[in-house]
PDB file of C-alpha atoms in Angstrom:
ATOM      1  CA  UNK Y   1     -39.513 -22.546  21.006  1.00 56.00           C
ATOM      2  CA  UNK Y   2     -41.206 -20.885  18.020  1.00 57.00           C
ATOM      3  CA  UNK Y   3     -39.355 -17.673  18.797  1.00 57.00           C
ATOM      4  CA  UNK Y   4     -36.029 -19.485  18.693  1.00 61.00           C
ATOM      5  CA  UNK Y   5     -36.912 -21.154  15.382  1.00 70.00           C
ATOM      6  CA  UNK Y   6     -37.979 -17.808  13.902  1.00 69.00           C
ATOM      7  CA  UNK Y   7     -34.779 -16.156  15.126  1.00 69.00           C
ATOM      8  CA  UNK Y   8     -32.717 -18.974  13.615  1.00 77.00           C
ATOM      9  CA  UNK Y   9     -34.454 -18.598  10.254  1.00 81.00           C
ATOM     10  CA  UNK Y  10     -33.956 -14.830  10.276  1.00 79.00           C
ATOM     11  CA  UNK Y  11     -30.281 -15.325  11.090  1.00 80.00           C
ATOM     12  CA  UNK Y  12     -29.886 -17.825   8.234  1.00 82.00           C
ATOM     13  CA  UNK Y  13     -31.582 -15.478   5.774  1.00 87.00           C
ATOM     14  CA  UNK Y  14     -29.522 -12.458   6.824  1.00 86.00           C
ATOM     15  CA  UNK Y  15     -26.356 -14.547   6.765  1.00 88.00           C
ATOM     16  CA  UNK Y  16     -27.158 -15.858   3.267  1.00 88.00           C
ATOM     17  CA  UNK Y  17     -27.865 -12.356   1.968  1.00 90.00           C
ATOM     18  CA  UNK Y  18     -24.637 -10.922   3.404  1.00 92.00           C
ATOM     19  CA  UNK Y  19     -22.518 -13.803   2.055  1.00 89.00           C
ATOM     20  CA  UNK Y  20     -24.181 -13.514  -1.353  1.00 91.00           C
ATOM     21  CA  UNK Y  21     -23.437  -9.798  -1.505  1.00 92.00           C
ATOM     22  CA  UNK Y  22     -19.808 -10.345  -0.504  1.00 90.00           C
ATOM     23  CA  UNK Y  23     -19.531 -13.191  -3.021  1.00 87.00           C
ATOM     24  CA  UNK Y  24     -20.819 -10.962  -5.833  1.00 88.00           C
ATOM     25  CA  UNK Y  25     -18.427  -8.183  -4.822  1.00 90.00           C
ATOM     26  CA  UNK Y  26     -15.502 -10.604  -4.954  1.00 87.00           C
ATOM     27  CA  UNK Y  27     -16.685 -12.159  -8.233  1.00 87.00           C
ATOM     28  CA  UNK Y  28     -17.319  -8.911 -10.093  1.00 90.00           C
ATOM     29  CA  UNK Y  29     -13.652  -8.006 -10.831  1.00 89.00           C
ATOM     30  CA  UNK Y  30     -13.200 -11.359 -12.589  1.00 89.00           C
ATOM     31  CA  UNK Y  31     -16.367 -10.813 -14.644  1.00 91.00           C
ATOM     32  CA  UNK Y  32     -15.260  -7.277 -15.481  1.00 92.00           C
ATOM     33  CA  UNK Y  33     -11.815  -8.371 -16.650  1.00 91.00           C
ATOM     34  CA  UNK Y  34     -13.340 -11.162 -18.751  1.00 91.00           C
ATOM     35  CA  UNK Y  35     -15.864  -8.761 -20.319  1.00 92.00           C
ATOM     36  CA  UNK Y  36     -13.157  -6.254 -21.170  1.00 91.00           C
ATOM     37  CA  UNK Y  37     -10.939  -8.904 -22.709  1.00 90.00           C
ATOM     38  CA  UNK Y  38     -13.786  -9.883 -25.058  1.00 91.00           C
ATOM     39  CA  UNK Y  39     -14.818  -6.331 -25.974  1.00 90.00           C
ATOM     40  CA  UNK Y  40     -13.920  -3.839 -28.655  1.00 88.00           C
ATOM     41  CA  UNK Y  41     -10.846  -1.826 -27.708  1.00 83.00           C
ATOM     42  CA  UNK Y  42     -12.510   1.539 -28.252  1.00 84.00           C
ATOM     43  CA  UNK Y  43     -15.415   0.625 -25.944  1.00 86.00           C
ATOM     44  CA  UNK Y  44     -13.033  -0.474 -23.179  1.00 86.00           C
ATOM     45  CA  UNK Y  45     -10.835   2.611 -23.500  1.00 80.00           C
ATOM     46  CA  UNK Y  46     -13.947   4.811 -23.321  1.00 84.00           C
ATOM     47  CA  UNK Y  47     -15.093   3.088 -20.112  1.00 84.00           C
ATOM     48  CA  UNK Y  48     -18.308   1.744 -21.626  1.00 87.00           C
ATOM     49  CA  UNK Y  49     -17.817  -1.877 -20.492  1.00 87.00           C
ATOM     50  CA  UNK Y  50     -19.113  -2.670 -17.012  1.00 85.00           C
ATOM     51  CA  UNK Y  51     -20.511  -6.197 -17.069  1.00 84.00           C
ATOM     52  CA  UNK Y  52     -21.352  -7.367 -20.608  1.00 88.00           C
ATOM     53  CA  UNK Y  53     -18.820  -7.339 -23.497  1.00 89.00           C
ATOM     54  CA  UNK Y  54     -19.394  -4.659 -26.146  1.00 89.00           C
ATOM     55  CA  UNK Y  55     -18.269  -5.452 -29.674  1.00 86.00           C
ATOM     56  CA  UNK Y  56     -17.657  -9.109 -28.787  1.00 87.00           C
ATOM     57  CA  UNK Y  57     -14.463 -10.527 -30.347  1.00 89.00           C
ATOM     58  CA  UNK Y  58     -11.456 -12.741 -29.591  1.00 89.00           C
ATOM     59  CA  UNK Y  59      -8.801 -10.532 -31.182  1.00 88.00           C
ATOM     60  CA  UNK Y  60      -7.094  -9.764 -27.866  1.00 88.00           C
ATOM     61  CA  UNK Y  61      -6.707 -13.476 -27.120  1.00 90.00           C
ATOM     62  CA  UNK Y  62      -5.233 -14.034 -30.576  1.00 89.00           C
ATOM     63  CA  UNK Y  63      -2.607 -11.416 -29.811  1.00 86.00           C
ATOM     64  CA  UNK Y  64      -1.806 -13.074 -26.493  1.00 88.00           C
ATOM     65  CA  UNK Y  65      -1.642 -16.591 -27.910  1.00 89.00           C
ATOM     66  CA  UNK Y  66       0.723 -15.452 -30.679  1.00 89.00           C
ATOM     67  CA  UNK Y  67       3.041 -13.826 -28.134  1.00 88.00           C
ATOM     68  CA  UNK Y  68       6.106 -16.080 -27.893  1.00 90.00           C
ATOM     69  CA  UNK Y  69       7.372 -14.478 -24.686  1.00 90.00           C
ATOM     70  CA  UNK Y  70       4.013 -15.168 -23.033  1.00 90.00           C
ATOM     71  CA  UNK Y  71       4.460 -18.907 -23.531  1.00 92.00           C
ATOM     72  CA  UNK Y  72       8.083 -18.803 -22.399  1.00 93.00           C
ATOM     73  CA  UNK Y  73       7.063 -17.013 -19.212  1.00 92.00           C
ATOM     74  CA  UNK Y  74       4.146 -19.402 -18.737  1.00 91.00           C
ATOM     75  CA  UNK Y  75       6.521 -22.363 -18.967  1.00 92.00           C
ATOM     76  CA  UNK Y  76       8.889 -20.731 -16.481  1.00 93.00           C
ATOM     77  CA  UNK Y  77       6.051 -20.232 -13.993  1.00 93.00           C
ATOM     78  CA  UNK Y  78       5.054 -23.889 -14.351  1.00 92.00           C
ATOM     79  CA  UNK Y  79       8.696 -24.877 -13.831  1.00 94.00           C
ATOM     80  CA  UNK Y  80       9.086 -22.796 -10.679  1.00 93.00           C
ATOM     81  CA  UNK Y  81       5.701 -23.886  -9.319  1.00 92.00           C
ATOM     82  CA  UNK Y  82       5.839 -27.642  -9.935  1.00 92.00           C
ATOM     83  CA  UNK Y  83       9.506 -28.336  -9.272  1.00 94.00           C
ATOM     84  CA  UNK Y  84       9.781 -25.624  -6.624  1.00 92.00           C
ATOM     85  CA  UNK Y  85       6.858 -26.861  -4.533  1.00 92.00           C
ATOM     86  CA  UNK Y  86       8.058 -30.450  -4.977  1.00 93.00           C
ATOM     87  CA  UNK Y  87      11.516 -29.536  -3.683  1.00 94.00           C
ATOM     88  CA  UNK Y  88       9.971 -27.611  -0.786  1.00 93.00           C
ATOM     89  CA  UNK Y  89       7.959 -30.639   0.289  1.00 93.00           C
ATOM     90  CA  UNK Y  90      10.972 -32.931  -0.152  1.00 93.00           C
ATOM     91  CA  UNK Y  91      12.893 -30.813   2.367  1.00 92.00           C
ATOM     92  CA  UNK Y  92      10.111 -29.672   4.706  1.00 92.00           C
ATOM     93  CA  UNK Y  93       8.463 -33.038   5.355  1.00 93.00           C
ATOM     94  CA  UNK Y  94      11.517 -34.942   6.705  1.00 92.00           C
ATOM     95  CA  UNK Y  95      12.557 -31.842   8.677  1.00 91.00           C
ATOM     96  CA  UNK Y  96       9.125 -31.628  10.306  1.00 91.00           C
ATOM     97  CA  UNK Y  97       9.192 -35.343  11.126  1.00 91.00           C
ATOM     98  CA  UNK Y  98      12.604 -35.084  12.806  1.00 90.00           C
ATOM     99  CA  UNK Y  99      11.559 -32.018  14.810  1.00 90.00           C
ATOM    100  CA  UNK Y 100       8.411 -33.795  16.009  1.00 88.00           C
ATOM    101  CA  UNK Y 101      10.488 -36.400  17.871  1.00 87.00           C
ATOM    102  CA  UNK Y 102      11.289 -35.616  21.481  1.00 84.00           C
ATOM    103  CA  UNK Y 103      14.275 -37.967  21.351  1.00 84.00           C
ATOM    104  CA  UNK Y 104      15.950 -35.646  18.830  1.00 84.00           C
ATOM    105  CA  UNK Y 105      18.499 -33.872  21.030  1.00 84.00           C
ATOM    106  CA  UNK Y 106      18.749 -30.616  19.071  1.00 85.00           C
ATOM    107  CA  UNK Y 107      14.969 -30.377  18.714  1.00 86.00           C
ATOM    108  CA  UNK Y 108      14.427 -27.424  21.043  1.00 87.00           C
ATOM    109  CA  UNK Y 109      17.292 -25.369  19.652  1.00 90.00           C
ATOM    110  CA  UNK Y 110      16.261 -25.859  16.010  1.00 88.00           C
ATOM    111  CA  UNK Y 111      12.603 -25.182  16.797  1.00 87.00           C
ATOM    112  CA  UNK Y 112      13.643 -21.963  18.521  1.00 89.00           C
ATOM    113  CA  UNK Y 113      15.765 -20.912  15.531  1.00 87.00           C
ATOM    114  CA  UNK Y 114      12.899 -21.682  13.137  1.00 86.00           C
ATOM    115  CA  UNK Y 115      10.502 -19.603  15.199  1.00 85.00           C
ATOM    116  CA  UNK Y 116      13.059 -16.793  15.432  1.00 87.00           C
ATOM    117  CA  UNK Y 117      13.154 -16.480  11.630  1.00 84.00           C
ATOM    118  CA  UNK Y 118       9.388 -15.876  11.657  1.00 82.00           C
ATOM    119  CA  UNK Y 119       9.707 -12.986  14.105  1.00 83.00           C
ATOM    120  CA  UNK Y 120      12.772 -11.241  12.707  1.00 81.00           C
ATOM    121  CA  UNK Y 121      13.974 -10.757   9.144  1.00 78.00           C
ATOM    122  CA  UNK Y 122      17.396  -9.417   8.176  1.00 79.00           C
ATOM    123  CA  UNK Y 123      16.090  -6.834   5.706  1.00 80.00           C
ATOM    124  CA  UNK Y 124      16.205  -6.455   1.954  1.00 83.00           C
ATOM    125  CA  UNK Y 125      19.927  -5.817   1.415  1.00 86.00           C
ATOM    126  CA  UNK Y 126      21.220  -8.760   3.531  1.00 86.00           C
ATOM    127  CA  UNK Y 127      18.661 -11.026   1.867  1.00 86.00           C
ATOM    128  CA  UNK Y 128      19.739  -9.856  -1.567  1.00 88.00           C
ATOM    129  CA  UNK Y 129      23.411 -10.415  -0.717  1.00 88.00           C
ATOM    130  CA  UNK Y 130      22.555 -13.849   0.624  1.00 86.00           C
ATOM    131  CA  UNK Y 131      20.666 -14.863  -2.521  1.00 87.00           C
ATOM    132  CA  UNK Y 132      23.380 -13.553  -4.818  1.00 87.00           C
ATOM    133  CA  UNK Y 133      25.959 -15.352  -2.690  1.00 86.00           C
ATOM    134  CA  UNK Y 134      24.029 -18.576  -3.207  1.00 83.00           C
ATOM    135  CA  UNK Y 135      24.174 -17.990  -6.950  1.00 86.00           C
ATOM    136  CA  UNK Y 136      20.467 -17.323  -7.405  1.00 85.00           C
ATOM    137  CA  UNK Y 137      20.998 -14.490  -9.908  1.00 88.00           C
ATOM    138  CA  UNK Y 138      19.803 -15.648 -13.323  1.00 89.00           C
ATOM    139  CA  UNK Y 139      19.896 -19.277 -12.165  1.00 89.00           C
ATOM    140  CA  UNK Y 140      16.670 -21.284 -12.449  1.00 87.00           C
ATOM    141  CA  UNK Y 141      17.779 -24.112 -10.177  1.00 89.00           C
ATOM    142  CA  UNK Y 142      19.139 -21.883  -7.443  1.00 88.00           C
ATOM    143  CA  UNK Y 143      15.825 -19.998  -7.438  1.00 88.00           C
ATOM    144  CA  UNK Y 144      14.202 -23.311  -6.500  1.00 88.00           C
ATOM    145  CA  UNK Y 145      16.750 -23.969  -3.750  1.00 88.00           C
ATOM    146  CA  UNK Y 146      17.003 -20.429  -2.345  1.00 86.00           C
ATOM    147  CA  UNK Y 147      13.257 -20.204  -1.718  1.00 87.00           C
ATOM    148  CA  UNK Y 148      12.911 -23.889  -0.888  1.00 85.00           C
ATOM    149  CA  UNK Y 149      11.378 -23.809   2.590  1.00 85.00           C
ATOM    150  CA  UNK Y 150       9.404 -21.612   4.937  1.00 88.00           C
ATOM    151  CA  UNK Y 151       9.650 -22.069   8.683  1.00 88.00           C
ATOM    152  CA  UNK Y 152       5.912 -21.652   9.218  1.00 89.00           C
ATOM    153  CA  UNK Y 153       5.037 -24.639   7.019  1.00 89.00           C
ATOM    154  CA  UNK Y 154       7.633 -26.840   8.732  1.00 91.00           C
ATOM    155  CA  UNK Y 155       6.063 -25.963  12.077  1.00 89.00           C
ATOM    156  CA  UNK Y 156       2.589 -26.794  10.746  1.00 87.00           C
ATOM    157  CA  UNK Y 157       3.729 -30.213   9.561  1.00 89.00           C
ATOM    158  CA  UNK Y 158       5.657 -30.787  12.784  1.00 90.00           C
ATOM    159  CA  UNK Y 159       2.561 -30.140  14.878  1.00 87.00           C
ATOM    160  CA  UNK Y 160       0.530 -32.513  12.730  1.00 86.00           C
ATOM    161  CA  UNK Y 161       3.148 -35.241  13.064  1.00 88.00           C
ATOM    162  CA  UNK Y 162       3.069 -34.742  16.832  1.00 86.00           C
ATOM    163  CA  UNK Y 163      -0.675 -35.460  16.790  1.00 84.00           C
ATOM    164  CA  UNK Y 164      -0.122 -38.949  15.329  1.00 83.00           C
ATOM    165  CA  UNK Y 165      -0.414 -41.524  18.177  1.00 83.00           C
ATOM    166  CA  UNK Y 166       3.069 -42.524  19.256  1.00 82.00           C
ATOM    167  CA  UNK Y 167       1.794 -46.046  19.962  1.00 84.00           C
ATOM    168  CA  UNK Y 168       1.624 -46.710  16.224  1.00 85.00           C
ATOM    169  CA  UNK Y 169       5.321 -45.938  15.838  1.00 83.00           C
ATOM    170  CA  UNK Y 170       6.230 -48.004  18.906  1.00 82.00           C
ATOM    171  CA  UNK Y 171       4.342 -51.005  17.526  1.00 85.00           C
ATOM    172  CA  UNK Y 172       6.190 -50.725  14.225  1.00 84.00           C
ATOM    173  CA  UNK Y 173       9.546 -50.448  16.011  1.00 83.00           C
ATOM    174  CA  UNK Y 174       8.793 -53.600  17.978  1.00 83.00           C
ATOM    175  CA  UNK Y 175       8.356 -55.333  14.618  1.00 80.00           C
ATOM    176  CA  UNK Y 176      11.793 -54.072  13.556  1.00 82.00           C
ATOM    177  CA  UNK Y 177      10.936 -50.890  11.674  1.00 83.00           C
ATOM    178  CA  UNK Y 178      13.493 -48.080  11.703  1.00 86.00           C
ATOM    179  CA  UNK Y 179      12.807 -44.331  11.661  1.00 84.00           C
ATOM    180  CA  UNK Y 180      12.729 -44.115   7.885  1.00 86.00           C
ATOM    181  CA  UNK Y 181      10.268 -47.005   7.613  1.00 88.00           C
ATOM    182  CA  UNK Y 182       8.023 -45.439  10.267  1.00 87.00           C
ATOM    183  CA  UNK Y 183       8.148 -42.135   8.446  1.00 88.00           C
ATOM    184  CA  UNK Y 184       7.380 -43.671   5.055  1.00 88.00           C
ATOM    185  CA  UNK Y 185       4.813 -46.300   6.039  1.00 87.00           C
ATOM    186  CA  UNK Y 186       3.008 -44.639   8.967  1.00 87.00           C
ATOM    187  CA  UNK Y 187       3.389 -40.878   9.072  1.00 88.00           C
ATOM    188  CA  UNK Y 188       3.202 -40.057   5.376  1.00 88.00           C
ATOM    189  CA  UNK Y 189       0.018 -42.076   4.671  1.00 87.00           C
ATOM    190  CA  UNK Y 190      -1.696 -40.620   7.759  1.00 85.00           C
ATOM    191  CA  UNK Y 191      -0.605 -37.074   6.913  1.00 84.00           C
ATOM    192  CA  UNK Y 192      -1.810 -36.831   3.317  1.00 82.00           C
ATOM    193  CA  UNK Y 193      -4.402 -34.085   4.026  1.00 80.00           C
ATOM    194  CA  UNK Y 194      -1.921 -31.895   5.900  1.00 83.00           C
ATOM    195  CA  UNK Y 195       0.817 -32.498   3.335  1.00 86.00           C
ATOM    196  CA  UNK Y 196      -1.564 -31.656   0.490  1.00 84.00           C
ATOM    197  CA  UNK Y 197      -2.480 -28.427   2.266  1.00 84.00           C
ATOM    198  CA  UNK Y 198       1.131 -27.371   2.834  1.00 88.00           C
ATOM    199  CA  UNK Y 199       2.047 -28.347  -0.739  1.00 88.00           C
ATOM    200  CA  UNK Y 200      -0.825 -26.196  -1.951  1.00 85.00           C
ATOM    201  CA  UNK Y 201       0.424 -23.191  -0.004  1.00 87.00           C
ATOM    202  CA  UNK Y 202       3.939 -23.728  -1.318  1.00 91.00           C
ATOM    203  CA  UNK Y 203       2.610 -24.002  -4.882  1.00 89.00           C
ATOM    204  CA  UNK Y 204       0.519 -20.836  -4.567  1.00 86.00           C
ATOM    205  CA  UNK Y 205       3.525 -18.995  -3.155  1.00 87.00           C
ATOM    206  CA  UNK Y 206       5.609 -20.102  -6.142  1.00 90.00           C
ATOM    207  CA  UNK Y 207       2.852 -19.312  -8.630  1.00 89.00           C
ATOM    208  CA  UNK Y 208       2.386 -15.795  -7.247  1.00 86.00           C
ATOM    209  CA  UNK Y 209       6.101 -15.190  -6.741  1.00 84.00           C
ATOM    210  CA  UNK Y 210       6.964 -11.823  -8.226  1.00 86.00           C
ATOM    211  CA  UNK Y 211       9.285  -9.538  -6.280  1.00 88.00           C
ATOM    212  CA  UNK Y 212      12.397 -11.692  -5.934  1.00 87.00           C
ATOM    213  CA  UNK Y 213      11.920 -13.118  -9.419  1.00 88.00           C
ATOM    214  CA  UNK Y 214      11.915  -9.546 -10.730  1.00 88.00           C
ATOM    215  CA  UNK Y 215      15.056  -8.675  -8.738  1.00 89.00           C
ATOM    216  CA  UNK Y 216      17.123 -11.815  -9.366  1.00 90.00           C
ATOM    217  CA  UNK Y 217      16.137 -12.887 -12.881  1.00 90.00           C
ATOM    218  CA  UNK Y 218      17.419 -10.600 -15.626  1.00 86.00           C
ATOM    219  CA  UNK Y 219      17.073 -12.741 -18.748  1.00 89.00           C
ATOM    220  CA  UNK Y 220      13.712 -12.674 -20.508  1.00 88.00           C
ATOM    221  CA  UNK Y 221      13.869 -16.410 -21.134  1.00 90.00           C
ATOM    222  CA  UNK Y 222      13.909 -17.080 -17.360  1.00 91.00           C
ATOM    223  CA  UNK Y 223      11.332 -14.670 -15.947  1.00 91.00           C
ATOM    224  CA  UNK Y 224       7.958 -16.042 -14.737  1.00 92.00           C
ATOM    225  CA  UNK Y 225       4.590 -14.934 -16.036  1.00 90.00           C
ATOM    226  CA  UNK Y 226       3.974 -12.453 -13.220  1.00 89.00           C
ATOM    227  CA  UNK Y 227       7.114 -10.464 -14.031  1.00 90.00           C
ATOM    228  CA  UNK Y 228       6.287 -10.416 -17.738  1.00 90.00           C
ATOM    229  CA  UNK Y 229       2.753  -9.263 -17.009  1.00 86.00           C
ATOM    230  CA  UNK Y 230       4.133  -6.441 -14.867  1.00 85.00           C
ATOM    231  CA  UNK Y 231       6.395  -5.382 -17.715  1.00 83.00           C
ATOM    232  CA  UNK Y 232       3.445  -5.306 -20.098  1.00 81.00           C
ATOM    233  CA  UNK Y 233       1.384  -3.174 -17.730  1.00 78.00           C
ATOM    234  CA  UNK Y 234       3.966  -0.754 -16.364  1.00 75.00           C
ATOM    235  CA  UNK Y 235       6.244  -0.057 -19.315  1.00 64.00           C
ATOM    236  CA  UNK Y 236       4.699   3.152 -20.670  1.00 49.00           C
ATOM    237  CA  UNK Y 237       7.156   3.317 -23.531  1.00 47.00           C
ATOM    238  CA  UNK Y 238       5.806   0.061 -24.880  1.00 54.00           C
ATOM    239  CA  UNK Y 239       2.256   1.306 -24.329  1.00 56.00           C
ATOM    240  CA  UNK Y 240       2.713   4.400 -26.494  1.00 52.00           C
ATOM    241  CA  UNK Y 241       4.647   2.511 -29.150  1.00 53.00           C
ATOM    242  CA  UNK Y 242       2.101  -0.288 -29.257  1.00 55.00           C
ATOM    243  CA  UNK Y 243      -0.852   2.104 -29.314  1.00 56.00           C
ATOM    244  CA  UNK Y 244       0.353   3.614 -32.583  1.00 50.00           C
ATOM    245  CA  UNK Y 245       0.430   0.224 -34.270  1.00 53.00           C
ATOM    246  CA  UNK Y 246      -3.093  -0.905 -33.317  1.00 54.00           C
ATOM    247  CA  UNK Y 247      -5.121   2.217 -34.085  1.00 53.00           C
ATOM    248  CA  UNK Y 248      -8.444   1.255 -35.629  1.00 54.00           C
ATOM    249  CA  UNK Y 249      -8.194  -2.407 -34.581  1.00 66.00           C
ATOM    250  CA  UNK Y 250     -10.859  -4.341 -32.644  1.00 74.00           C
ATOM    251  CA  UNK Y 251      -8.501  -4.603 -29.695  1.00 76.00           C
ATOM    252  CA  UNK Y 252      -6.484  -2.121 -27.702  1.00 80.00           C
ATOM    253  CA  UNK Y 253      -3.549  -2.296 -25.328  1.00 79.00           C
ATOM    254  CA  UNK Y 254      -5.956  -2.495 -22.379  1.00 83.00           C
ATOM    255  CA  UNK Y 255      -7.963  -5.389 -23.821  1.00 87.00           C
ATOM    256  CA  UNK Y 256      -4.742  -7.314 -24.451  1.00 86.00           C
ATOM    257  CA  UNK Y 257      -3.695  -6.769 -20.828  1.00 87.00           C
ATOM    258  CA  UNK Y 258      -7.084  -8.075 -19.677  1.00 90.00           C
ATOM    259  CA  UNK Y 259      -6.652 -11.105 -21.937  1.00 90.00           C
ATOM    260  CA  UNK Y 260      -3.204 -11.660 -20.395  1.00 89.00           C
ATOM    261  CA  UNK Y 261      -4.761 -11.649 -16.925  1.00 88.00           C
ATOM    262  CA  UNK Y 262      -7.473 -14.150 -17.869  1.00 90.00           C
ATOM    263  CA  UNK Y 263      -5.000 -16.513 -19.545  1.00 89.00           C
ATOM    264  CA  UNK Y 264      -2.662 -16.330 -16.553  1.00 86.00           C
ATOM    265  CA  UNK Y 265      -5.332 -17.435 -14.060  1.00 86.00           C
ATOM    266  CA  UNK Y 266      -6.871 -20.263 -16.107  1.00 86.00           C
ATOM    267  CA  UNK Y 267      -4.853 -23.036 -14.339  1.00 84.00           C
ATOM    268  CA  UNK Y 268      -5.919 -21.705 -10.929  1.00 80.00           C
ATOM    269  CA  UNK Y 269      -9.574 -21.507 -12.004  1.00 81.00           C
ATOM    270  CA  UNK Y 270      -9.465 -25.078 -13.296  1.00 82.00           C
ATOM    271  CA  UNK Y 271      -7.779 -26.500 -10.209  1.00 79.00           C
ATOM    272  CA  UNK Y 272      -9.576 -24.509  -7.517  1.00 74.00           C
ATOM    273  CA  UNK Y 273     -12.761 -26.685  -7.397  1.00 74.00           C
ATOM    274  CA  UNK Y 274     -10.566 -29.701  -6.668  1.00 75.00           C
ATOM    275  CA  UNK Y 275      -8.233 -28.075  -4.142  1.00 71.00           C
ATOM    276  CA  UNK Y 276     -10.772 -25.898  -2.325  1.00 69.00           C
ATOM    277  CA  UNK Y 277     -11.248 -28.514   0.404  1.00 68.00           C
ATOM    278  CA  UNK Y 278      -7.556 -28.266   1.280  1.00 64.00           C
ATOM    279  CA  UNK Y 279      -7.877 -24.541   1.946  1.00 61.00           C
ATOM    280  CA  UNK Y 280     -10.549 -25.402   4.517  1.00 61.00           C
ATOM    281  CA  UNK Y 281      -8.386 -28.124   6.066  1.00 59.00           C
ATOM    282  CA  UNK Y 282      -5.487 -25.696   6.151  1.00 56.00           C
ATOM    283  CA  UNK Y 283      -7.204 -23.753   8.902  1.00 53.00           C
ATOM    284  CA  UNK Y 284      -6.922 -26.778  11.198  1.00 57.00           C
ATOM    285  CA  UNK Y 285      -3.500 -28.079  10.159  1.00 56.00           C
ATOM    286  CA  UNK Y 286      -1.184 -28.054  13.144  1.00 50.00           C
ATOM    287  CA  UNK Y 287      -3.971 -26.982  15.477  1.00 52.00           C
ATOM    288  CA  UNK Y 288      -4.026 -30.292  17.361  1.00 49.00           C
ATOM    289  CA  UNK Y 289      -1.024 -31.554  19.253  1.00 47.00           C
ATOM    290  CA  UNK Y 290      -0.565 -34.863  20.914  1.00 42.00           C
TER     291      UNK Y 290
END
């Protein structure tokens, strides 16, 4: 018995040490970026900043906050994330409910087609032609519609709806409730955790959306923050031009980029403590079927 207790304690200690080390490894890049954004530009460019800011100042953040395009891109990202994830849930939730009903005659065919889209993709060029055909080029609203749903999330919600006891729906139907009333008054209230999880995944997908936004959106007043940040980092012509104008300042091009990164992740950092539990629940969503 004592041997088992000792082995359990050793396991807990080793497990705690390993998780702590991995946690520090994952946390360090954020600390490094924050330290660089608060440091003197010359110290950062010379590679002298590792953990603690050197030449502490907020000049880089002042440059970011005075950047008009930064705020335009920030607003666009909020637009695509909030309205886009809302539209995705508005479409995905009723679709999942309908597909969870065995009495729906086309259920098997549509489920098969949904699953097929997860296995096979048409490729970049057909997708691009499809999106341009839908009018998604330089169109905010069509960006929301074109990337409105993902088959995997519909299947997750469908499986969760299937786990709701059918007796509850039958009781409501005996009292005269129709399908819409059952969906609104029974399934939605019981499915709040799963819906919150799927909404979270949709929102994160919209927030991190980069590639298709870069391809389809050409106007600077419509691009999201991720595309603008890429332009700031990659465009070497801007780097050389900008470097000549800030010589001798407390900030550098690199410190401004680090400040951009920190400002762009502030909403996620503020919300994560409140939404972390939904990431855990997301592992189990759709895992139980009735």
